[in-house]
Structure formats: C-alpha cells, structure tokens
XYZ file of C-alpha atoms in Angstrom:
103
model
C 12.825 1.518 19.210
C 15.585 1.823 16.194
C 14.661 2.876 13.356
C 14.681 -0.482 11.014
C 11.276 -1.522 13.703
C 9.738 2.027 13.452
C 9.469 1.902 9.906
C 8.608 -1.720 9.731
C 5.805 -1.672 12.121
C 4.443 1.448 11.011
C 4.325 0.261 7.547
C 2.387 -3.364 8.433
C 0.076 -1.229 10.388
C -0.722 1.104 6.850
C -0.845 -2.282 4.979
C -3.195 -3.945 7.673
C -4.754 -0.763 6.829
C -4.672 -0.859 2.852
C -5.904 -4.750 3.209
C -9.019 -3.454 5.535
C -10.285 -1.095 2.878
C -9.452 -3.332 0.189
C -12.433 -5.821 1.645
C -14.686 -3.459 3.757
C -14.100 0.380 3.180
C -16.741 -0.120 -0.245
C -19.069 -1.094 2.053
C -18.565 1.862 4.338
C -20.908 5.143 3.076
C -18.097 7.263 3.791
C -15.372 5.143 1.927
C -17.317 5.166 -1.375
C -18.143 8.672 -1.167
C -14.468 9.032 -0.935
C -13.270 7.170 -3.644
C -16.479 8.560 -6.297
C -14.775 12.117 -5.587
C -11.355 10.634 -6.513
C -12.294 8.585 -9.251
C -14.834 11.985 -10.374
C -11.767 14.386 -10.092
C -9.370 12.825 -11.952
C -9.261 14.815 -15.927
C -9.056 11.021 -17.551
C -11.884 8.909 -19.023
C -12.212 5.800 -17.510
C -13.005 2.856 -19.665
C -13.651 0.277 -16.976
C -14.348 1.309 -13.371
C -11.666 1.553 -11.150
C -11.060 -1.607 -8.977
C -10.745 -0.176 -5.609
C -10.956 -3.360 -3.897
C -8.375 -5.283 -5.430
C -5.463 -2.715 -5.713
C -5.849 -1.973 -2.109
C -5.774 -5.253 -1.042
C -2.743 -5.455 -3.491
C -1.012 -2.635 -1.230
C -1.485 -4.137 1.367
C -0.227 -7.342 0.570
C 2.567 -6.085 -1.684
C 3.676 -3.610 1.813
C 3.039 -6.424 4.304
C 6.544 -8.593 1.495
C 8.443 -6.033 0.928
C 9.065 -4.885 4.781
C 9.209 -8.509 6.043
C 11.442 -8.836 3.351
C 14.100 -5.843 3.684
C 13.434 -6.124 7.917
C 15.161 -9.865 7.581
C 17.627 -8.610 4.644
C 18.513 -5.635 5.999
C 19.684 -6.618 9.350
C 23.172 -5.939 8.208
C 23.061 -2.961 6.074
C 23.866 1.123 7.023
C 20.521 3.599 7.668
C 21.221 5.285 4.167
C 21.233 1.770 2.247
C 17.914 0.799 4.133
C 16.383 3.757 4.363
C 16.940 4.341 -0.187
C 15.467 0.726 -0.306
C 12.712 1.210 1.717
C 11.685 3.974 0.103
C 12.034 2.589 -3.372
C 9.972 -0.639 -2.340
C 6.811 1.642 -1.599
C 7.324 3.647 -5.004
C 6.447 0.801 -6.496
C 4.183 -0.642 -4.165
C 2.093 2.248 -4.680
C 2.652 2.133 -8.779
C 1.779 -1.945 -8.998
C -1.382 -0.757 -6.807
C -2.457 2.117 -9.135
C -1.434 0.128 -12.292
C -4.342 -2.187 -10.593
C -7.029 -0.295 -9.549
C -6.895 1.433 -13.587
C -6.229 -1.551 -15.693
C-alpha cells in the first residue's frame, strides 16, 4: 500500500469517528464525561458552553473533503510536497474545528 493511500484511508477513518462523535458522542456517558473533563480542565472562562457536536462534525467533514481532494489532486506530487500539504490540511482542520467548538 502506498503512502498516499495509507494517509488518505487513515484520515477517512478518523473523519468518520469525528462524525460519529458529533452525532452520537454526546449521548453516551463516557464521551459526556470526557467532554466535561476537558472543559473543566481548561483555564479560560466560558461565555457560552462549547459546541462539541458541531465542532466534531465540522472536523469530520473537513477531513473528508481535504483528504479526498488531496488524494485526487496530488497524484503526481513527490512525497515531501504531499506530506507537507497533508500536515497543513490537518492543522487547518484542527484550527477551524477548535474555533467552531469555542465560538
């Protein structure tokens, strides 16, 4: 299996897990406790409660969109360029979804 396929499919598995958390994660006791613990451990004051479900859904959708686009557009790129853009899309996804969670 090539590096491109491995990264794309592993990112898609993570994306589907994030979508699962976004839709069904807040209904299960374990994930509720985890989200509350993360919220309580942060040092900042929360004006509004975090939008966990919306943030995880966006993270999953962005991971799917970015990785499928990168897979089909980056077929002729060399390994370093592909990995660099892959990491940048992951960072962009995390920044956007964390902004959605906190606002």
